[in-house]
Coordinates of C-alpha atoms in Angstrom, one line a residue:
M1 CA 13.0 -62.8 -48.4
K2 CA 16.5 -63.4 -47.0
K3 CA 17.5 -59.8 -47.7
W4 CA 14.5 -58.6 -45.7
F5 CA 15.7 -60.6 -42.6
L6 CA 19.2 -59.3 -43.1
N7 CA 18.1 -55.6 -43.1
W8 CA 16.1 -56.0 -39.9
G9 CA 19.0 -57.8 -38.3
W10 CA 21.3 -54.8 -38.9
I11 CA 18.6 -52.5 -37.6
A12 CA 18.3 -54.5 -34.4
V13 CA 22.1 -54.5 -33.9
Y14 CA 22.2 -50.7 -34.5
A15 CA 19.4 -50.2 -31.9
V16 CA 21.4 -52.2 -29.3
V17 CA 24.5 -50.2 -30.0
L18 CA 22.6 -46.9 -29.7
A19 CA 21.1 -48.0 -26.4
I20 CA 24.5 -49.0 -25.0
S21 CA 25.9 -45.6 -26.1
V22 CA 23.2 -43.7 -24.2
L23 CA 23.9 -45.8 -21.1
I24 CA 27.7 -45.0 -21.4
I25 CA 27.0 -41.3 -21.8
A26 CA 24.7 -41.3 -18.7
A27 CA 27.3 -43.3 -16.8
D28 CA 29.9 -40.7 -17.8
G29 CA 28.0 -38.1 -15.8
H30 CA 25.7 -36.7 -18.6
E31 CA 22.0 -36.4 -17.7
P32 CA 19.3 -37.7 -20.1
I33 CA 17.7 -34.9 -22.2
E34 CA 14.5 -35.0 -20.2
E35 CA 16.3 -34.2 -17.0
K36 CA 18.0 -31.1 -18.6
Q37 CA 14.6 -29.4 -18.9
A38 CA 14.0 -26.6 -16.3
E39 CA 12.5 -27.8 -13.1
K40 CA 8.8 -27.0 -12.6
V41 CA 8.2 -24.3 -10.1
T42 CA 5.0 -23.0 -8.6
L43 CA 5.0 -19.5 -6.9
T44 CA 2.1 -18.3 -4.8
F45 CA 1.5 -14.5 -5.0
R46 CA -1.2 -12.7 -2.9
H47 CA -2.3 -9.2 -3.6
F48 CA -5.1 -6.9 -2.4
W49 CA -5.9 -5.1 -5.7
I50 CA -9.5 -6.2 -5.7
K51 CA -11.4 -2.9 -5.3
E52 CA -12.9 -0.8 -8.1
H53 CA -10.2 1.8 -7.8
D54 CA -7.5 -0.9 -8.2
R55 CA -8.9 -2.3 -11.5
Q56 CA -6.3 -0.7 -13.7
M57 CA -3.5 -1.6 -11.3
L58 CA -4.6 -5.2 -11.3
D59 CA -4.7 -5.2 -15.1
I60 CA -1.1 -4.1 -15.2
V61 CA 0.1 -6.6 -12.7
E62 CA -1.8 -9.5 -14.4
D63 CA -0.2 -8.5 -17.7
V64 CA 3.3 -8.7 -16.1
V65 CA 2.5 -12.1 -14.6
A66 CA 1.1 -13.4 -17.9
K67 CA 4.1 -12.3 -19.9
F68 CA 6.5 -13.7 -17.3
Q69 CA 4.8 -17.1 -17.5
E70 CA 5.1 -17.0 -21.3
T71 CA 8.8 -16.6 -21.1
H72 CA 9.2 -18.9 -18.2
P73 CA 7.1 -21.9 -19.1
N74 CA 8.5 -23.9 -16.2
V75 CA 7.0 -21.4 -13.7
K76 CA 3.3 -21.3 -12.6
V77 CA 2.2 -18.3 -10.6
N78 CA -0.9 -18.8 -8.4
F79 CA -2.1 -15.2 -8.3
E80 CA -4.6 -14.7 -5.5
G81 CA -6.6 -11.5 -4.5
M82 CA -7.8 -10.9 -1.0
D83 CA -9.4 -8.0 0.9
Q84 CA -6.7 -5.7 2.2
T85 CA -7.8 -5.6 5.8
V86 CA -8.2 -9.4 5.9
H87 CA -4.8 -9.9 4.4
R88 CA -3.0 -7.3 6.6
E89 CA -4.7 -7.8 9.9
Q90 CA -5.6 -11.5 9.9
K91 CA -4.2 -13.8 7.3
L92 CA -0.6 -12.6 6.9
K93 CA -0.1 -12.1 10.6
S94 CA -1.1 -15.7 11.4
E95 CA 1.0 -17.0 8.5
M96 CA 4.0 -15.1 9.7
V97 CA 3.6 -16.6 13.2
T98 CA 3.6 -20.2 11.8
G99 CA 6.1 -19.4 9.1
T100 CA 3.8 -20.2 6.2
P101 CA 3.2 -17.0 4.2
P102 CA 2.8 -17.0 0.4
D103 CA 6.0 -16.9 -1.6
M104 CA 5.3 -13.3 -2.7
F105 CA 2.8 -10.8 -1.4
V106 CA 1.8 -7.2 -1.4
L107 CA 2.3 -5.4 1.9
F108 CA 2.9 -2.0 3.5
G109 CA 6.3 -0.8 4.5
G110 CA 7.2 0.8 7.8
A111 CA 6.1 -0.3 11.3
E112 CA 3.8 -3.0 9.9
I113 CA 6.7 -5.1 8.6
E114 CA 9.1 -4.5 11.4
P115 CA 8.0 -7.6 13.4
Y116 CA 8.3 -9.7 10.3
V117 CA 11.9 -8.5 9.8
R118 CA 12.8 -9.1 13.4
S119 CA 11.4 -12.6 13.2
N120 CA 13.3 -13.3 9.9
R121 CA 10.1 -13.9 8.0
L122 CA 11.0 -11.6 5.1
M123 CA 13.6 -12.2 2.4
D124 CA 16.5 -9.8 2.5
L125 CA 16.5 -8.1 -0.9
T126 CA 19.7 -6.1 -0.5
D127 CA 21.8 -8.2 -2.8
F128 CA 19.0 -8.4 -5.3
V129 CA 18.8 -4.6 -5.5
E130 CA 22.5 -4.3 -5.9
K131 CA 22.9 -7.1 -8.4
N132 CA 20.2 -5.5 -10.6
G133 CA 21.6 -2.0 -10.3
L134 CA 18.5 -0.7 -8.6
E135 CA 20.2 1.1 -5.7
Q136 CA 19.5 4.6 -7.1
E137 CA 16.4 3.8 -9.1
F138 CA 13.8 4.2 -6.3
Q139 CA 12.3 7.4 -5.0
D140 CA 12.6 6.4 -1.4
L141 CA 13.3 3.0 0.3
H142 CA 13.5 4.1 4.0
L143 CA 10.2 2.4 4.9
W144 CA 11.6 -0.8 3.5
T145 CA 15.0 -0.6 5.1
F146 CA 16.0 -1.9 8.5
D147 CA 19.6 -2.0 9.8
N148 CA 20.8 -1.1 6.3
H149 CA 19.1 -4.1 4.7
I150 CA 16.1 -4.0 2.3
Y151 CA 13.1 -6.2 3.0
G152 CA 10.7 -5.2 0.3
L153 CA 10.3 -2.9 -2.7
P154 CA 7.6 -0.2 -3.2
I155 CA 5.5 -0.6 -6.3
E156 CA 3.7 2.7 -6.2
G157 CA 3.6 6.0 -4.2
N158 CA 0.7 8.0 -2.9
A159 CA -0.4 11.3 -1.5
E160 CA -3.4 12.2 0.6
P161 CA -4.8 15.6 -0.6
L162 CA -8.1 17.3 0.1
F163 CA -10.2 17.0 -3.0
Y164 CA -13.1 19.6 -3.3
N165 CA -15.9 20.3 -5.8
K166 CA -14.9 23.6 -7.4
E167 CA -18.5 24.1 -8.8
I168 CA -20.1 23.8 -5.3
F169 CA -17.6 26.1 -3.7
R170 CA -18.1 28.7 -6.5
E171 CA -21.9 28.6 -6.3
L172 CA -21.8 29.1 -2.5
G173 CA -19.0 31.7 -2.6
I174 CA -16.6 29.5 -0.5
E175 CA -12.9 30.2 -1.0
P176 CA -10.7 27.1 -1.1
P177 CA -9.7 26.7 2.6
Q178 CA -6.1 27.5 3.6
T179 CA -6.5 27.3 7.4
L180 CA -8.5 25.2 9.8
E181 CA -10.7 28.3 10.5
N182 CA -11.4 28.6 6.8
L183 CA -12.3 25.0 6.7
N184 CA -14.6 25.3 9.7
E185 CA -16.4 28.2 8.0
A186 CA -16.8 26.2 4.8
I187 CA -18.3 23.3 6.8
R188 CA -20.8 25.7 8.4
V189 CA -21.9 27.1 5.0
L190 CA -22.2 23.7 3.4
T191 CA -24.3 22.2 6.2
A192 CA -26.5 25.3 6.2
H193 CA -27.2 24.4 2.5
Q194 CA -27.9 20.7 3.3
I195 CA -24.6 19.6 1.6
T196 CA -22.5 17.1 3.5
P197 CA -19.0 18.6 3.8
F198 CA -17.0 15.4 3.7
A199 CA -17.6 12.1 1.8
L200 CA -16.2 9.6 4.3
G201 CA -16.6 5.9 3.9
N202 CA -15.0 4.3 7.0
E203 CA -16.0 0.7 6.4
E204 CA -12.4 -0.4 6.3
R205 CA -11.6 1.8 9.4
W206 CA -8.4 3.4 8.1
P207 CA -10.0 6.3 6.1
A208 CA -11.0 8.2 9.3
A209 CA -7.4 8.0 10.4
I210 CA -6.5 10.4 7.6
F211 CA -8.5 13.1 9.3
A212 CA -7.0 12.2 12.6
H213 CA -3.3 12.2 11.5
Y214 CA -3.7 15.5 9.7
L215 CA -5.2 17.2 12.7
M216 CA -2.6 15.7 15.0
D217 CA 0.2 16.8 12.7
R218 CA -1.3 20.4 12.4
Y219 CA -1.7 20.9 16.2
A220 CA 1.5 19.1 17.3
G221 CA 3.9 19.2 14.4
P222 CA 5.9 16.2 13.1
G223 CA 8.3 15.7 16.0
L224 CA 5.9 14.4 18.6
I225 CA 4.7 11.3 16.7
E226 CA 8.3 10.5 15.7
E227 CA 9.3 10.3 19.4
L228 CA 6.1 8.5 20.5
V229 CA 6.6 5.7 18.0
Q230 CA 10.2 5.2 19.3
G231 CA 8.8 4.4 22.8
D232 CA 9.8 7.6 24.6
E233 CA 8.4 7.0 28.1
S234 CA 8.5 10.7 29.0
L235 CA 5.8 11.4 26.4
S236 CA 2.1 10.5 26.1
F237 CA -0.7 10.4 23.5
Q238 CA -2.7 12.2 26.2
N239 CA -1.2 15.6 25.6
P240 CA -2.9 19.0 25.0
Y241 CA -2.0 19.0 21.2
Y242 CA -3.6 15.7 20.4
W243 CA -6.6 16.5 22.7
K244 CA -7.2 19.7 20.6
A245 CA -6.9 17.6 17.4
F246 CA -9.4 15.0 18.6
K247 CA -11.7 17.8 20.0
Q248 CA -11.7 19.3 16.5
L249 CA -12.6 16.0 15.0
K250 CA -15.5 15.6 17.5
T251 CA -16.8 19.0 16.6
W252 CA -17.0 18.0 13.0
I253 CA -18.8 14.8 13.9
D254 CA -21.3 16.7 16.1
E255 CA -21.9 19.3 13.4
G256 CA -22.8 16.6 10.8
A257 CA -19.6 17.0 8.7
F258 CA -19.8 13.3 7.8
Y259 CA -22.5 11.0 6.6
E260 CA -24.2 8.9 9.2
P261 CA -23.4 6.1 9.5
A262 CA -20.0 6.8 7.9
N263 CA -18.7 3.6 9.5
D264 CA -21.0 1.5 7.3
L265 CA -20.0 3.3 4.0
S266 CA -17.4 1.8 1.7
T267 CA -14.9 4.0 -0.1
E268 CA -16.7 3.5 -3.4
E269 CA -20.0 4.6 -1.8
A270 CA -18.4 7.7 -0.4
I271 CA -16.9 8.6 -3.7
E272 CA -20.2 8.2 -5.4
R273 CA -21.6 10.8 -3.0
F274 CA -18.7 13.1 -3.9
T275 CA -19.0 12.7 -7.6
S276 CA -22.8 13.1 -7.4
G277 CA -22.5 16.5 -5.6
E278 CA -24.1 15.2 -2.4
A279 CA -20.8 15.9 -0.6
A280 CA -18.4 18.8 -1.3
M281 CA -15.1 17.4 -0.2
Y282 CA -13.2 14.1 -0.2
L283 CA -10.1 13.5 1.9
N284 CA -8.3 10.3 0.9
G285 CA -5.4 9.0 -1.2
S286 CA -4.4 9.7 -4.8
W287 CA -5.2 6.1 -5.5
D288 CA -8.9 7.0 -5.9
I289 CA -8.4 9.5 -8.7
N290 CA -9.5 7.1 -11.4
L291 CA -12.9 6.9 -9.8
F292 CA -13.5 10.6 -10.5
H293 CA -14.0 9.8 -14.2
N294 CA -15.2 6.2 -14.3
E295 CA -18.6 5.1 -15.7
K296 CA -20.4 6.0 -12.4
A297 CA -19.1 9.6 -12.3
P298 CA -20.9 12.4 -14.3
T299 CA -19.3 13.3 -17.6
G300 CA -16.6 15.8 -17.1
F301 CA -16.7 15.6 -13.3
Q302 CA -12.9 15.4 -13.1
N303 CA -12.8 19.0 -14.4
Q304 CA -14.8 20.1 -11.4
V305 CA -12.3 18.7 -8.9
G306 CA -9.8 20.9 -7.1
V307 CA -6.8 19.6 -5.1
L308 CA -5.5 21.2 -1.9
P309 CA -3.1 20.3 0.9
F310 CA -4.9 19.8 4.2
P311 CA -5.3 23.3 5.7
S312 CA -2.8 24.6 8.2
L313 CA -3.5 25.7 11.7
T314 CA -2.8 29.3 10.9
K315 CA -2.2 31.3 7.8
G316 CA 1.2 30.5 6.3
G317 CA 1.6 27.6 8.7
N318 CA 2.5 23.9 8.2
Q319 CA 0.8 22.3 5.2
S320 CA 2.8 19.1 5.0
I321 CA 1.3 16.3 2.9
A322 CA 0.7 12.8 4.2
G323 CA 2.0 10.2 1.8
G324 CA 4.9 8.1 0.7
Y325 CA 6.0 4.9 -0.9
T326 CA 4.2 2.6 1.4
I327 CA 2.7 -0.1 -0.8
G328 CA 5.1 -2.8 -2.2
I329 CA 6.0 -6.4 -2.7
G330 CA 7.8 -8.7 -0.2
L331 CA 9.0 -12.3 -0.4
S332 CA 9.0 -15.1 2.2
S333 CA 12.4 -15.8 3.7
N334 CA 11.9 -19.6 3.5
L335 CA 12.0 -19.8 -0.3
E336 CA 14.1 -22.8 -1.4
E337 CA 16.6 -22.2 -4.2
T338 CA 14.6 -22.9 -7.3
K339 CA 11.6 -20.8 -6.0
W340 CA 14.0 -18.0 -5.0
E341 CA 15.5 -17.9 -8.5
A342 CA 12.1 -17.8 -10.1
A343 CA 10.8 -15.1 -7.6
Q344 CA 13.8 -12.9 -8.4
E345 CA 13.0 -13.1 -12.1
L346 CA 9.3 -12.2 -11.5
L347 CA 10.3 -9.4 -9.2
K348 CA 12.6 -7.9 -11.8
A349 CA 9.7 -7.9 -14.3
F350 CA 7.7 -5.5 -12.0
Y351 CA 10.4 -2.9 -11.6
T352 CA 10.9 -1.6 -15.1
E353 CA 10.4 1.8 -16.7
E354 CA 7.6 0.4 -18.9
V355 CA 5.6 -1.0 -16.0
Q356 CA 6.1 2.2 -13.9
R357 CA 4.9 4.4 -16.8
R358 CA 1.8 2.2 -17.1
I359 CA 1.2 2.7 -13.4
V360 CA 1.3 6.4 -14.0
Y361 CA -0.7 6.7 -17.2
E362 CA -3.2 3.9 -16.8
A363 CA -3.6 3.5 -13.0
L364 CA -3.0 7.2 -12.2
R365 CA -0.6 6.2 -9.4
I366 CA 2.6 7.9 -8.4
P367 CA 5.6 5.9 -9.6
S368 CA 7.9 4.4 -7.0
M369 CA 10.9 4.6 -9.3
K370 CA 12.7 7.6 -10.8
I371 CA 11.2 7.8 -14.3
T372 CA 10.2 10.7 -16.5
Y373 CA 6.5 11.2 -17.4
D374 CA 4.2 13.9 -18.6
S375 CA 1.6 14.7 -15.9
E376 CA -0.4 16.7 -18.4
K377 CA -1.3 13.4 -20.1
T378 CA -2.8 11.9 -17.0
G379 CA -5.8 14.1 -16.6
P380 CA -6.5 17.3 -14.6
V381 CA -6.7 15.8 -11.1
F382 CA -3.5 13.8 -11.2
A383 CA -1.7 16.8 -12.7
Q384 CA -2.9 18.9 -9.7
V385 CA -1.7 16.3 -7.3
V386 CA 1.8 16.3 -8.9
E387 CA 1.9 20.1 -8.9
M388 CA 0.8 20.2 -5.2
M389 CA 3.6 17.8 -4.3
E390 CA 6.2 19.8 -6.2
R391 CA 5.1 23.0 -4.3
S392 CA 5.2 21.3 -0.9
S393 CA 8.5 21.3 1.0
Q394 CA 7.3 18.9 3.7
S395 CA 5.6 15.5 3.9
F396 CA 5.0 12.8 6.5
V397 CA 4.3 9.2 6.5
P398 CA 0.6 8.3 7.3
Y399 CA 0.3 7.4 11.0
D400 CA -1.1 3.9 10.3
N401 CA 2.3 3.2 8.6
V402 CA 4.4 4.4 11.5
L403 CA 2.5 3.4 14.6
P404 CA 3.4 -0.1 15.9
P405 CA 0.8 -2.6 14.7
E406 CA -1.0 -3.1 18.0
V407 CA -1.1 0.6 18.7
N408 CA -2.5 1.3 15.2
K409 CA -5.2 -1.3 15.8
T410 CA -6.4 0.7 18.8
F411 CA -5.9 4.0 16.9
L412 CA -8.3 2.8 14.2
K413 CA -10.8 1.3 16.7
V414 CA -11.2 4.5 18.8
L415 CA -11.7 6.6 15.7
E416 CA -14.4 4.2 14.6
E417 CA -16.0 4.7 18.1
M418 CA -15.7 8.5 17.8
I419 CA -17.3 8.5 14.3
G420 CA -20.1 6.4 15.8
K421 CA -20.4 8.8 18.8
Q422 CA -19.4 6.1 21.2
A423 CA -16.2 7.7 22.5
T424 CA -15.0 11.1 23.6
P425 CA -11.6 12.6 22.8
D426 CA -10.4 11.9 26.3
E427 CA -11.5 8.2 26.2
A428 CA -10.0 7.7 22.7
L429 CA -6.6 9.1 23.7
E430 CA -6.6 7.2 27.0
Q431 CA -7.1 3.9 25.1
I432 CA -4.3 4.7 22.6
Q433 CA -1.9 5.6 25.4
Q434 CA -2.7 2.5 27.4
T435 CA -2.1 0.3 24.4
S436 CA 1.2 2.1 23.6
K437 CA 2.4 1.7 27.2
E438 CA 1.6 -2.0 27.2
Y439 CA 3.2 -2.5 23.8
W440 CA 6.5 -0.9 24.9
Q441 CA 6.5 -2.7 28.2
L442 CA 6.3 -6.0 26.3
R443 CA 9.0 -5.0 23.8
R444 CA 11.4 -4.0 26.6
S445 CA 10.8 -7.2 28.5
S446 CA 11.3 -9.4 25.4
L447 CA 15.1 -9.4 25.7
P448 CA 17.2 -9.8 28.9
D449 CA 19.1 -6.6 28.4
G450 CA 15.8 -4.6 28.2
T451 CA 16.3 -3.5 24.6
T452 CA 13.4 -3.4 22.2
G453 CA 14.4 -6.2 19.9
G454 CA 12.2 -9.2 19.2
A455 CA 9.0 -9.5 17.3
T456 CA 5.7 -8.3 18.7
W457 CA 2.7 -9.3 16.7

């Protein structure tokens, strides 16, 4: 019995000594073990990969986020999807005004992010790119670079070809159009056979802009828009070239080249009309290719699809392709240190050869980074897009990525009105010019020296 008390007495003494030792270590500047564990971090990440054509892209990104969280158990990523138009035109703009955007978000480069850069709302990623040896790894960063600083990184590229149903063209004896006159003749033949020429779904308003910017580019060339978006006061959207472009668009509308009401059709509904053979052509982005052979498309339909650059004004003329590396990821500039460190780690996980190859082979998207891949393994339509781009010596950035945000808003609005037969070419161009004039007046008055600095939302 005495021995039992003695043993416990020594145990008690040992416990006291151990406790004192821990206190001494802590007092000597060493943190308790619990405090050495990584600090818990929550990152908010908003995307707009919620449409049917984005399903594969979303799968890839979700895999990246899931693997990241496995290797970074202290980081929780709140991954939120939102409609693209709501995110771009409403939510993100208001959050940028108040300085409360998500930590990470998908956005479009070019003119759309310029006011965010000028207002210091986007994280400068220049050092991140250099530190991780990514300076020469991207195809093109010019839409993400302002004053030699990088404010976002493209995740994918795109092109906007003219897709056409080779079987319908063959049956009706229509040659693939090389000029606008060829295209006009094809439209006349198609409508005479009760086939809608173009599958246009303009519910989100930007698809009609693809027709407009191609026609504007073909009639005026690339130089005019480049000067207009820089605020050249000697130039106007109300010019003979753009009038001819809008007049051509109105002719197509009047001839029934589009479904009525096209403004009420979604992209997915328009593609279903193309894959079903109700419409002979589809003008949109390469991001829609995977819908040509999904469960809703007829078996083997992708083998019926031909790919062309939008026709030139005259034979042998300009056939430049609209596209670029416009969709990417940006970060909020107000990330505190622990969030910034976690965000950098997650950002690195997106920009790897493995992820970029998955973007090509699974999502059928053009990679934003310089990687090697076999286009023959992607299916016949993507392979044709790649071949078309390799043949082309010219390209231009879609106008909704170069027009100032407020001007672009009017641009899309008047095209919606034209498609709905509520505006003439003259009225549409007058509205665009008026908005552009007001925008540049505001920009020039925003600083005392009359320069065009400062943010304009």
